[in-house]
Coordinates of C-alpha atoms (C1' of nucleotides) in Angstrom, one line a residue:
Chain V
X1 CA 13.1 4.5 -17.7
X2 CA 13.9 2.1 -15.3
X3 CA 14.3 2.5 -11.4
X4 CA 12.0 3.5 -9.3
X5 CA 12.9 5.9 -6.5
X6 CA 14.3 3.8 -3.8
X7 CA 14.6 5.1 -0.5
X8 CA 18.4 4.3 0.2
X9 CA 19.5 1.3 1.2
X10 CA 20.7 2.9 5.0
X11 CA 17.3 4.3 5.1
X12 CA 15.7 1.0 4.7
X13 CA 17.3 -1.0 7.0
X14 CA 17.3 2.4 9.6
X15 CA 13.1 1.8 9.0
X16 CA 13.5 -1.8 9.9
X17 CA 15.3 -1.7 13.4
X18 CA 13.3 1.9 14.5
X19 CA 10.1 -0.5 13.6
X20 CA 11.8 -3.5 15.3
X21 CA 12.4 -0.8 18.7
X22 CA 9.2 0.9 18.6
X23 CA 7.4 -2.7 18.3
X24 CA 9.0 -3.7 21.5
X25 CA 10.6 -6.3 19.7
X26 CA 13.6 -5.2 21.2
X27 CA 13.2 -4.0 24.6
X28 CA 15.0 -1.1 26.2
X29 CA 18.4 -1.7 26.8
X30 CA 18.8 -4.6 24.8
X31 CA 21.6 -5.2 22.8
X32 CA 21.2 -5.5 18.7
X33 CA 22.9 -7.6 16.6
X34 CA 26.3 -6.5 15.8
X35 CA 27.1 -4.4 12.9
X36 CA 29.0 -7.2 11.2
X37 CA 25.7 -9.1 12.3
X38 CA 23.4 -6.7 10.7
X39 CA 25.4 -6.4 7.5
X40 CA 25.1 -10.3 6.5
X41 CA 21.4 -10.1 7.5
X42 CA 20.4 -7.4 5.1
X43 CA 22.9 -8.0 2.5
X44 CA 24.6 -5.0 2.7
X45 CA 28.5 -3.6 3.5
X46 CA 28.8 -2.5 7.4
X47 CA 29.4 1.0 6.3
X48 CA 25.7 1.1 5.6
X49 CA 24.4 -0.8 8.4
X50 CA 26.6 2.0 10.0
X51 CA 25.1 5.1 8.3
X52 CA 21.6 2.9 9.7
X53 CA 23.0 3.3 13.2
X54 CA 24.0 6.7 13.0
X55 CA 20.4 7.8 12.2
X56 CA 18.9 6.0 15.2
X57 CA 21.6 7.6 17.3
X58 CA 20.6 11.0 16.1
X59 CA 16.8 10.1 16.6
X60 CA 18.3 9.1 20.3
X61 CA 16.7 5.5 20.0
X62 CA 19.7 3.9 20.8
X63 CA 23.0 4.8 22.3
X64 CA 26.5 3.6 20.9
X65 CA 29.4 2.0 23.0
X66 CA 32.3 1.8 21.1
X67 CA 33.9 -1.5 21.5
X68 CA 30.8 -3.1 23.7
X69 CA 27.7 -3.0 21.2
X70 CA 24.7 -0.8 20.2
X71 CA 22.0 -0.8 23.1
X72 CA 18.2 0.5 23.1
X73 CA 17.9 3.5 24.1
X74 CA 15.1 3.9 27.1
X75 CA 12.2 4.2 25.0
X76 CA 9.9 5.4 28.1
X77 CA 12.3 8.7 28.3
X78 CA 12.5 9.2 24.7
X79 CA 8.5 9.1 23.7
X80 CA 7.5 12.1 25.7
X81 CA 4.1 10.8 24.5
X82 CA 1.6 13.8 24.1
X83 CA -2.7 12.7 23.9
X84 CA -5.8 12.9 23.8
X85 CA -8.6 12.7 21.5
X86 CA -11.1 15.2 19.8
X87 CA -10.0 17.8 21.3
X88 CA -6.5 18.5 21.8
X89 CA -4.2 18.9 24.5
X90 CA -6.1 19.8 27.3
X91 CA -4.5 17.9 30.0
X92 CA -1.0 19.1 29.0
X93 CA -1.2 22.4 30.7
X94 CA -2.4 21.5 33.7
X95 CA 0.5 19.1 33.9
X96 CA 3.1 21.9 34.3
X97 CA 4.0 21.6 30.7
X98 CA 4.9 24.6 28.8
X99 CA 3.1 24.8 25.6
X100 CA 3.5 27.9 23.1
X101 CA 2.4 28.7 19.5
X102 CA 4.6 30.5 17.1
X103 CA 2.7 32.1 13.9
X104 CA 4.3 31.4 10.3
X105 CA 2.7 33.0 8.5
X106 CA -0.8 35.1 8.4
X107 CA -2.8 36.8 5.2
X108 CA -5.9 37.0 2.9
X109 CA -6.4 35.2 -0.6
X110 CA -8.2 32.7 -2.5
X111 CA -7.7 29.6 -1.3
X112 CA -7.8 26.3 -3.1
X113 CA -11.1 24.6 -4.4
X114 CA -11.2 22.0 -2.2
X115 CA -10.9 24.6 0.7
X116 CA -13.0 27.1 -0.4
X117 CA -16.1 24.2 -1.0
X118 CA -15.8 23.2 2.4
X119 CA -16.4 26.8 4.1
X120 CA -19.1 27.1 1.3
X121 CA -17.1 30.0 -0.2
X122 CA -18.1 31.0 -3.9
X123 CA -15.2 30.9 -6.3
X124 CA -12.9 34.4 -6.1
X125 CA -13.6 34.3 -2.3
X126 CA -11.3 35.2 -0.1
X127 CA -10.1 33.8 3.1
X128 CA -7.5 34.3 5.6
X129 CA -5.4 31.9 6.5
X130 CA -2.2 31.3 8.5
X131 CA 0.2 28.7 9.8
X132 CA 1.2 28.4 13.1
X133 CA 3.2 25.9 15.3
X134 CA 3.3 24.6 18.2
X135 CA 5.5 24.3 20.6
X136 CA 5.6 21.8 23.9
X137 CA 8.4 23.0 26.5
X138 CA 10.3 24.2 23.6
X139 CA 10.3 21.5 20.8
X140 CA 8.0 21.7 18.2
X141 CA 5.4 19.2 17.7
X142 CA 2.5 20.7 15.6
X143 CA 2.3 22.4 12.2
X144 CA -1.2 24.0 11.7
X145 CA -2.5 25.5 8.8
X146 CA -6.1 27.5 9.3
X147 CA -8.6 28.6 6.8
X148 CA -11.3 31.3 7.6
X149 CA -14.0 33.2 5.6
X150 CA -12.7 36.6 5.3
X151 CA -15.8 38.4 7.2
X152 CA -14.8 36.5 10.5
X153 CA -10.8 36.7 9.8
X154 CA -11.0 40.5 9.9
X155 CA -13.1 40.7 13.2
X156 CA -9.4 39.6 14.7
X157 CA -6.2 41.0 14.3
X158 CA -2.6 38.8 13.1
X159 CA -1.4 39.7 17.0
X160 CA -4.6 38.2 18.7
X161 CA -4.4 35.1 16.1
X162 CA -0.6 34.9 17.8
X163 CA -2.5 34.5 21.4
X164 CA -5.3 33.0 21.8
X165 CA -7.0 29.7 20.7
X166 CA -8.4 30.7 16.9
X167 CA -11.9 29.2 18.0
X168 CA -12.3 31.4 20.8
X169 CA -11.7 34.4 18.6
X170 CA -14.0 32.9 16.3
X171 CA -17.0 32.6 18.4
X172 CA -16.0 35.6 19.9
X173 CA -17.1 37.6 16.8
X174 CA -20.6 36.1 16.8
X175 CA -20.7 32.6 15.2
X176 CA -21.5 29.7 17.0
X177 CA -19.4 26.8 16.1
X178 CA -21.4 23.2 17.1
X179 CA -20.6 20.8 15.0
X180 CA -17.3 19.8 13.4
X181 CA -16.2 17.1 10.6
X182 CA -12.7 15.3 11.1
X183 CA -10.7 13.0 9.4
X184 CA -7.4 11.8 10.9
X185 CA -4.4 10.7 8.2
X186 CA -1.3 10.2 7.3
X187 CA 1.4 11.5 5.3
X188 CA 5.5 12.4 4.3
X189 CA 6.4 15.7 6.0
X190 CA 6.9 18.1 2.9
X191 CA 10.3 21.0 2.9
X192 CA 8.0 23.2 4.8
X193 CA 6.3 21.6 7.6
X194 CA 9.9 20.0 8.2
X195 CA 11.5 22.7 8.6
X196 CA 9.3 24.1 10.9
X197 CA 8.7 21.1 13.0
X198 CA 13.0 19.9 13.0
X199 CA 12.6 17.1 11.3
X200 CA 14.2 16.0 7.9
X201 CA 12.0 15.6 4.1
X202 CA 10.0 12.6 3.7
X203 CA 9.1 12.3 7.8
X204 CA 5.8 10.3 8.6
X205 CA 3.5 13.0 9.9
X206 CA 0.3 12.7 11.9
X207 CA -2.6 14.1 10.1
X208 CA -6.2 16.1 11.2
X209 CA -8.3 17.7 9.0
X210 CA -11.3 19.3 10.7
X211 CA -14.1 21.5 9.5
X212 CA -16.2 23.5 11.7
X213 CA -19.3 24.2 11.0
X214 CA -21.7 27.0 12.7
X215 CA -25.6 25.9 12.6
X216 CA -26.8 27.1 9.6
X217 CA -24.2 24.7 7.8
X218 CA -21.9 26.9 6.9
X219 CA -18.0 26.2 7.5
X220 CA -16.4 28.9 9.4
X221 CA -12.2 27.5 9.8
X222 CA -10.9 24.5 8.2
X223 CA -7.8 23.2 10.3
X224 CA -5.3 21.1 8.4
X225 CA -2.5 20.1 11.3
X226 CA 0.2 18.2 10.9
X227 CA 1.9 16.3 13.9
X228 CA 5.0 14.9 15.1
X229 CA 4.2 11.4 15.7
X230 CA 7.3 11.0 17.9
X231 CA 5.5 14.1 19.7
X232 CA 2.0 13.5 19.7
X233 CA -0.2 10.6 18.9
X234 CA -4.3 10.5 19.4
X235 CA -5.3 8.2 22.4
X236 CA -9.0 7.5 23.2
X237 CA -10.7 5.2 25.5
X238 CA -13.3 2.9 24.0
X239 CA -16.0 0.7 25.5
X240 CA -18.8 -1.5 23.4
X241 CA -21.3 -0.5 22.8
X242 CA -24.7 -1.6 21.0
X243 CA -26.7 -4.7 21.5
X244 CA -25.5 -8.2 20.2
X245 CA -24.8 -8.8 16.7
X246 CA -24.2 -5.1 16.2
X247 CA -21.6 -4.3 18.9
X248 CA -19.2 -1.8 17.8
X249 CA -16.5 0.1 19.7
X250 CA -17.6 3.7 21.0
X251 CA -15.5 6.3 22.2
X252 CA -16.0 6.5 26.3
X253 CA -17.5 9.7 26.4
X254 CA -17.5 11.3 29.8
X255 CA -14.4 9.6 30.5
X256 CA -11.9 10.4 33.6
X257 CA -9.9 13.3 32.0
X258 CA -6.4 12.6 31.8
X259 CA -7.6 10.7 34.4
X260 CA -5.2 11.5 37.6
X261 CA -4.9 7.0 38.4
X262 CA -4.8 7.8 42.1
X263 CA -8.4 7.3 41.9
X264 CA -8.3 4.0 40.2
X265 CA -5.5 1.5 41.6
X266 CA -7.7 -1.6 42.4
X267 CA -6.4 -4.0 40.3
X268 CA -2.9 -5.5 39.9
X269 CA -0.6 -4.3 38.3
X270 CA -1.3 -3.5 34.0
X271 CA -4.3 -1.5 35.0
X272 CA -3.5 1.0 32.0
X273 CA 0.1 1.0 30.8
X274 CA 1.6 3.4 28.0
X275 CA 0.5 6.3 30.0
X276 CA 3.5 7.4 31.5
X277 CA 3.6 11.0 31.2
X278 CA 6.8 12.0 32.5
X279 CA 8.5 15.2 31.9
X280 CA 11.6 14.4 30.2
X281 CA 13.5 16.6 27.4
X282 CA 14.6 14.6 24.4
X283 CA 17.8 15.9 23.1
X284 CA 17.0 18.4 20.0
Chain L
X1 CA 31.3 11.3 8.4
X2 CA 28.9 13.8 7.5
X3 CA 26.0 13.5 4.8
X4 CA 23.1 12.3 7.0
X5 CA 20.8 9.9 4.6
X6 CA 18.8 12.5 2.8
X7 CA 15.8 11.9 0.6
X8 CA 16.4 12.0 -2.8
X9 CA 15.4 15.4 -4.9
X10 CA 13.5 12.9 -6.8
X11 CA 11.9 11.9 -4.3
X12 CA 11.5 15.6 -1.9
X13 CA 10.0 17.1 -5.5
X14 CA 7.9 14.2 -5.4
X15 CA 6.6 14.9 -1.7
X16 CA 6.6 18.9 -2.8
X17 CA 3.5 18.4 -5.8
X18 CA 1.7 16.2 -4.0
X19 CA 1.3 17.9 -0.8
X20 CA -0.1 20.9 -3.4
X21 CA -2.2 18.3 -5.1
X22 CA -3.9 17.1 -2.1
X23 CA -3.9 19.6 -0.7
X24 CA -6.2 21.3 -3.2
X25 CA -3.3 24.2 -4.3
X26 CA -3.6 22.5 -7.9
X27 CA -7.0 21.6 -8.6
X28 CA -7.9 18.2 -10.0
X29 CA -7.4 19.3 -13.7
X30 CA -4.8 21.5 -13.7
X31 CA -2.2 21.7 -15.5
X32 CA 1.3 21.5 -13.5
X33 CA 4.1 23.8 -14.9
X34 CA 5.6 22.5 -17.3
X35 CA 9.1 20.0 -17.1
X36 CA 12.1 22.9 -17.1
X37 CA 9.7 25.3 -15.1
X38 CA 10.4 22.8 -12.5
X39 CA 14.0 22.2 -12.9
X40 CA 14.4 25.7 -12.8
X41 CA 12.2 26.2 -9.7
X42 CA 13.9 23.5 -7.8
X43 CA 17.2 24.4 -9.1
X44 CA 17.6 20.5 -10.1
X45 CA 17.5 19.2 -13.7
X46 CA 14.7 17.9 -15.9
X47 CA 15.4 14.3 -16.0
X48 CA 15.0 14.3 -12.0
X49 CA 11.6 16.4 -12.1
X50 CA 10.7 13.6 -14.6
X51 CA 11.2 11.1 -11.8
X52 CA 9.1 12.7 -9.9
X53 CA 6.7 13.1 -11.9
X54 CA 6.9 9.7 -12.7
X55 CA 6.1 8.3 -9.3
X56 CA 2.8 11.0 -9.3
X57 CA 1.9 9.2 -12.0
X58 CA 3.1 5.7 -11.2
X59 CA 0.2 6.8 -7.8
X60 CA -2.3 7.3 -10.2
X61 CA -2.6 11.1 -9.4
X62 CA -1.2 12.9 -12.2
X63 CA -1.9 12.2 -16.3
X64 CA 0.8 12.9 -18.4
X65 CA -0.1 13.8 -22.0
X66 CA 2.7 13.8 -24.5
X67 CA 3.1 17.4 -26.1
X68 CA 0.6 19.1 -24.3
X69 CA 1.7 18.8 -20.3
X70 CA 1.2 17.1 -17.0
X71 CA -2.4 16.8 -15.3
X72 CA -3.6 16.7 -12.0
X73 CA -5.5 13.3 -12.2
X74 CA -9.8 13.6 -11.0
X75 CA -8.8 13.3 -7.0
X76 CA -12.0 12.4 -6.2
X77 CA -11.9 9.6 -8.3
X78 CA -8.6 8.2 -7.1
X79 CA -9.1 8.7 -3.8
X80 CA -11.9 5.8 -2.7
X81 CA -11.7 7.2 0.8
X82 CA -12.8 4.3 3.1
X83 CA -13.4 5.8 6.7
X84 CA -15.1 5.7 9.9
X85 CA -14.1 5.9 13.6
X86 CA -13.4 3.8 16.7
X87 CA -15.1 0.9 15.5
X88 CA -14.0 -0.4 11.2
X89 CA -15.4 -0.6 8.2
X90 CA -19.0 -1.3 9.4
X91 CA -20.6 0.7 6.9
X92 CA -18.6 -0.5 4.0
X93 CA -19.8 -3.4 3.8
X94 CA -23.3 -2.9 3.3
X95 CA -22.3 -0.4 0.7
X96 CA -21.6 -2.9 -1.6
X97 CA -17.9 -3.1 -1.6
X98 CA -16.3 -6.3 -0.6
X99 CA -13.8 -7.2 1.5
X100 CA -11.3 -9.6 1.9
X101 CA -8.7 -11.1 4.6
X102 CA -6.1 -12.7 4.2
X103 CA -4.0 -14.6 6.8
X104 CA 0.1 -14.3 6.5
X105 CA 1.2 -15.8 9.6
X106 CA -0.3 -17.6 12.3
X107 CA 1.9 -19.0 15.4
X108 CA 2.4 -18.7 19.3
X109 CA 5.4 -17.9 21.0
X110 CA 7.0 -15.4 23.5
X111 CA 5.7 -11.5 22.3
X112 CA 7.9 -8.8 22.9
X113 CA 8.2 -7.2 26.3
X114 CA 6.0 -4.0 25.3
X115 CA 3.0 -6.4 24.4
X116 CA 3.6 -8.8 26.8
X117 CA 3.6 -6.0 29.6
X118 CA 0.1 -4.9 28.4
X119 CA -1.5 -8.3 28.2
X120 CA -0.9 -8.8 31.6
X121 CA 1.5 -11.3 30.8
X122 CA 4.3 -12.8 33.1
X123 CA 7.7 -13.0 31.2
X124 CA 8.3 -15.8 28.7
X125 CA 4.6 -16.2 29.2
X126 CA 3.6 -17.5 25.7
X127 CA 0.9 -15.3 23.5
X128 CA -0.7 -16.5 19.5
X129 CA 0.4 -13.8 17.3
X130 CA -1.6 -13.5 13.8
X131 CA -0.9 -11.3 11.0
X132 CA -3.4 -10.2 8.6
X133 CA -4.0 -8.5 5.7
X134 CA -7.7 -6.7 4.8
X135 CA -8.4 -6.3 1.5
X136 CA -11.1 -4.4 -0.2
X137 CA -12.0 -4.5 -3.5
X138 CA -9.4 -6.7 -4.1
X139 CA -6.8 -4.0 -2.8
X140 CA -5.2 -4.0 0.2
X141 CA -5.5 -1.4 2.7
X142 CA -4.4 -2.4 6.3
X143 CA -1.8 -4.8 7.6
X144 CA -3.0 -6.5 11.3
X145 CA -0.8 -7.4 13.8
X146 CA -2.8 -9.2 16.9
X147 CA -1.5 -11.0 19.8
X148 CA -4.2 -12.3 21.9
X149 CA -2.5 -14.9 25.1
X150 CA -2.3 -18.3 24.8
X151 CA -5.4 -19.8 26.5
X152 CA -7.3 -17.8 24.4
X153 CA -5.8 -18.5 21.4
X154 CA -6.1 -21.9 22.2
X155 CA -10.3 -21.7 21.4
X156 CA -10.1 -21.3 17.8
X157 CA -8.4 -22.7 14.6
X158 CA -6.4 -20.8 12.4
X159 CA -8.9 -21.6 9.6
X160 CA -11.4 -19.8 12.1
X161 CA -9.4 -17.0 12.9
X162 CA -8.7 -16.4 8.7
X163 CA -13.2 -16.1 7.9
X164 CA -13.7 -14.2 11.6
X165 CA -13.5 -11.2 13.1
X166 CA -11.3 -11.9 15.6
X167 CA -13.2 -10.4 18.8
X168 CA -15.7 -13.0 18.0
X169 CA -13.6 -15.5 18.6
X170 CA -12.4 -14.1 21.8
X171 CA -15.9 -13.4 22.9
X172 CA -16.8 -16.7 22.2
X173 CA -14.7 -18.2 24.6
X174 CA -16.4 -16.9 27.0
X175 CA -14.0 -13.7 27.6
X176 CA -16.2 -10.6 28.1
X177 CA -14.7 -7.7 26.6
X178 CA -15.7 -4.2 27.4
X179 CA -13.1 -1.6 27.8
X180 CA -10.0 -1.0 25.7
X181 CA -7.3 1.8 24.5
X182 CA -6.4 2.8 21.4
X183 CA -3.9 5.4 19.8
X184 CA -3.7 6.5 16.7
X185 CA -0.4 7.8 15.0
X186 CA 2.0 7.8 11.8
X187 CA 5.1 5.8 10.8
X188 CA 6.9 4.7 7.9
X189 CA 6.3 1.8 6.3
X190 CA 9.2 -1.3 6.7
X191 CA 9.5 -4.3 4.6
X192 CA 6.8 -7.0 5.6
X193 CA 4.0 -4.2 6.0
X194 CA 5.5 -2.4 2.6
X195 CA 5.5 -5.9 0.7
X196 CA 1.8 -7.0 1.9
X197 CA 0.4 -3.6 1.2
X198 CA 1.5 -3.2 -1.9
X199 CA 3.9 -0.1 -1.1
X200 CA 7.3 1.6 -1.3
X201 CA 9.5 1.2 1.4
X202 CA 9.3 4.2 3.3
X203 CA 5.5 4.8 2.2
X204 CA 4.3 6.8 5.2
X205 CA 0.7 4.5 7.3
X206 CA -1.2 5.0 9.8
X207 CA -1.1 3.4 13.1
X208 CA -3.9 2.0 15.3
X209 CA -2.8 0.1 18.6
X210 CA -5.2 -1.3 20.4
X211 CA -5.5 -3.0 23.5
X212 CA -8.8 -4.4 24.6
X213 CA -9.5 -5.1 28.3
X214 CA -11.7 -8.1 30.2
X215 CA -13.6 -6.4 32.9
X216 CA -11.1 -7.8 35.4
X217 CA -8.8 -5.6 33.5
X218 CA -6.7 -8.1 32.2
X219 CA -5.7 -7.5 28.2
X220 CA -7.4 -9.8 25.9
X221 CA -5.7 -8.9 22.8
X222 CA -3.2 -6.7 21.5
X223 CA -3.7 -5.2 17.9
X224 CA -1.6 -3.5 16.0
X225 CA -2.8 -1.9 12.6
X226 CA -1.1 0.0 9.8
X227 CA -3.3 1.4 7.4
X228 CA -2.2 2.9 3.6
X229 CA -3.3 6.2 4.0
X230 CA -4.8 6.8 0.7
X231 CA -7.4 4.0 0.9
X232 CA -8.1 4.3 4.2
X233 CA -8.3 7.2 7.1
X234 CA -10.3 7.7 10.2
X235 CA -13.5 10.3 10.5
X236 CA -15.3 11.4 13.1
X237 CA -18.3 13.8 13.7
X238 CA -17.9 16.3 16.8
X239 CA -20.0 18.3 19.0
X240 CA -19.1 21.2 21.2
X241 CA -19.1 19.9 24.6
X242 CA -18.5 21.4 27.8
X243 CA -19.8 24.6 29.7
X244 CA -18.4 27.9 29.1
X245 CA -15.0 28.3 29.9
X246 CA -14.1 24.4 29.7
X247 CA -15.8 23.9 25.9
X248 CA -14.3 20.7 23.9
X249 CA -15.2 18.7 21.1
X250 CA -16.9 15.6 21.7
X251 CA -17.0 12.6 19.4
X252 CA -21.0 12.8 18.1
X253 CA -22.0 9.6 19.7
X254 CA -25.2 8.6 18.6
X255 CA -24.8 10.3 15.4
X256 CA -26.3 8.5 12.6
X257 CA -24.4 6.0 11.5
X258 CA -23.5 5.9 7.8
X259 CA -26.1 8.8 7.5
X260 CA -27.5 7.8 4.8
X261 CA -27.4 11.5 4.0
X262 CA -31.2 11.0 2.5
X263 CA -32.2 12.2 5.9
X264 CA -30.8 15.5 6.4
X265 CA -31.2 17.0 3.0
X266 CA -32.4 20.3 4.8
X267 CA -30.0 23.3 4.6
X268 CA -28.6 23.8 1.3
X269 CA -25.5 22.5 0.4
X270 CA -22.0 22.4 1.8
X271 CA -23.7 19.9 4.2
X272 CA -21.2 17.3 4.6
X273 CA -18.4 17.6 1.8
X274 CA -15.8 15.0 1.4
X275 CA -18.3 12.1 2.2
X276 CA -18.8 11.3 -1.3
X277 CA -18.0 7.3 -1.0
X278 CA -18.5 6.6 -4.9
X279 CA -17.2 3.4 -5.2
X280 CA -14.4 3.7 -8.4
X281 CA -11.2 1.1 -8.8
X282 CA -7.6 2.6 -8.8
X283 CA -5.1 1.4 -11.0
X284 CA -2.9 -1.2 -9.5
Chain S
dC1 C1' 46.2 -12.0 30.8
dA2 C1' 44.8 -13.1 26.4
dA3 C1' 41.2 -14.0 23.3
dA4 C1' 37.1 -13.0 21.2
dG5 C1' 33.5 -9.1 20.0
dC6 C1' 32.6 -4.6 19.4
dT7 C1' 32.6 -0.1 17.6
dG8 C1' 35.2 3.7 15.5
dT9 C1' 38.0 5.0 11.0
dA10 C1' 40.4 4.8 6.7
dT11 C1' 41.2 3.4 2.0
dT12 C1' 40.0 2.2 -2.8
dA13 C1' 36.7 0.4 -6.2
dT14 C1' 32.0 0.3 -8.2
dC15 C1' 27.4 1.5 -9.0
dC16 C1' 23.8 4.4 -9.4
dA17 C1' 21.5 8.7 -8.7
dT18 C1' 21.6 13.2 -10.4
dC19 C1' 23.7 16.7 -14.2
dA20 C1' 23.6 19.0 -18.9
dT21 C1' 23.0 19.0 -22.8
dA22 C1' 20.8 17.2 -27.5
dC23 C1' 16.8 16.0 -30.3
dA24 C1' 12.8 13.7 -31.6
dG25 C1' 7.6 14.4 -31.9
dG26 C1' 3.2 16.0 -30.2
dT27 C1' 0.1 19.4 -29.2
dT28 C1' -1.6 24.1 -29.0
dC29 C1' -2.2 28.9 -30.6
dC30 C1' -1.8 32.2 -34.7
Chain Z
dG1 C1' 1.7 25.8 -42.2
dG2 C1' 4.9 27.1 -38.4
dA3 C1' 6.3 29.0 -33.9
dA4 C1' 6.4 28.0 -29.4
dC5 C1' 5.5 25.2 -26.2
dC6 C1' 4.8 20.8 -23.7
dT7 C1' 6.4 15.4 -23.5
dG8 C1' 9.2 11.3 -24.7
dT9 C1' 14.7 9.8 -25.0
dA10 C1' 19.5 9.4 -25.6
dT11 C1' 23.6 10.8 -24.5
dG12 C1' 28.0 11.3 -21.4
dA13 C1' 30.1 13.5 -17.3
dT14 C1' 30.5 14.0 -11.7
dG15 C1' 29.3 13.0 -7.4
dG16 C1' 27.5 10.5 -3.5
dA17 C1' 25.9 6.2 -1.8
dT18 C1' 27.8 1.7 -1.0
dA19 C1' 31.0 -2.6 -0.9
dA20 C1' 35.0 -4.7 0.0
dT21 C1' 38.8 -4.7 3.2
dA22 C1' 41.8 -3.7 7.0
dC23 C1' 43.4 -1.1 11.0
dA24 C1' 43.3 0.4 16.2
dG25 C1' 41.0 0.8 20.4
dC26 C1' 37.7 -0.9 24.1
dT27 C1' 34.5 -4.1 26.3
dT28 C1' 33.8 -8.2 28.2
dT29 C1' 34.8 -13.0 29.1
dG30 C1' 37.3 -17.1 30.7

DNA sequence: CAAAGCTGTATTATCCATCATACAGGTTCC
DNA sequence: GGAACCTGTATGATGGATAATACAGCTTTG
């Protein structure tokens, strides 16, 4: 009973380099240390370094040139950053990007206790469970598991769910949705999510758990979403609010949605970087 | 050249079980399948299943009883969920929890390109870089890397940074901060962050990147934060806004901050679950 | 062109995770 | 008590990841 399961060495180095790249320490185009140098630096064999670089290569983060070196791939191209807070991909759509939904699972049953509780179901009461995957430009980026009380779920068909937003169907059933709570977190990809999102098991994922309430306070939808961090992230603009001594950041409401920067190009350059939604495909 | 580096089998099973637990599919107190059963189910040896269970045990998610079985530990106790959006831990403090900051690194140098760009620095211009770890009740939960333009950084000392909020120091220097952008994402823990957060390399982490701007549009602080997802997550309340056809969720502003639920206990039970900030320590 | 450095590739040996199996000891239930 | 489960522990065998080394071919630099 020793040796806790630790990631393979190649993976360690892969992670390390990956962090240095995404952190910008190794800017796009830069040539990173040679394989012998990396091997010495991390006290591993060159073969292992190679494996790490292979991973980075397969992921499109670096580009290897025989005889020359390994170079950081143009990150901007590889990171088709999808973004938005509070709501989802609203402005993606009117940006000419095609989104698609695939229904993986649909059925009724007794949900796990924690979900039943948040939906205000009595023990044994059934709910509709569905699993969907969202694609952007053909590439999967989110894995959604939703639970809805049975009496609401029965108001629409499986085909309708595959075609329309769930919340729209819920509201169509006569329920009004006003309030919701959500929590954002991180996890590792389990087998199913990894398969659906075209990832390896153990990849990092962004998590969003949202519970939608009707005015009476009863839960009507429990959403558990997993996002690929390289294809999705939450962005928000903040403003400093509160009077002295109690100043905090608050989300900038009524903000210029997807602010087509045509409007504010007054100041010089660094207006709002990291906001270059170019439409470039990533290698599958 | 085959076999991509795939996570160890034990880790796979660990992740699988872990997901089923946090998803509530295996509710607290439940006995999970016996080791032989799990071994058969996943087509691995019992030894491997054992390793996976050891990980869950060490993490405090399950409790093993010789001769009896392996049981899901009381999740509520194990998840001292810290939370808040937009700002950080505001209400934690007035909840009687002690937070502490540890300065790991402090110095000046030329920052990586992407950060220099967001701070509006000219190539070669220097910035102050600091790395801090935040603890709650003695346990580390966030790993903060900040970059500040040199001319601001010079207005305070290393000791001051270790003692007071950075933004306060920045404002004290005469700069006014009004706007900020931030992005939330997920990654895997690299070596340094893993060590500082008392995690294994490859653990999932919540990421927050915030850039604070002064009114002129120039960046004055670049913050990169890594959070342990089991000790921190972003919560927010949402309200449905926008007129028909363009309805979306918006963060509920002006909400009862840290709503001491003494106020709204009108409706029955399920008012706002998952909001039970009991102060229970987790095993180190 | 030649030297130096790099990536690609192969070989052999070692180490560690995993497998398969067996047994000891505790718990539960009849 | 005893059967049937469970967890804890140990064994040797096997395969894959890694180490150490060597060499080929390409690129860059002088």
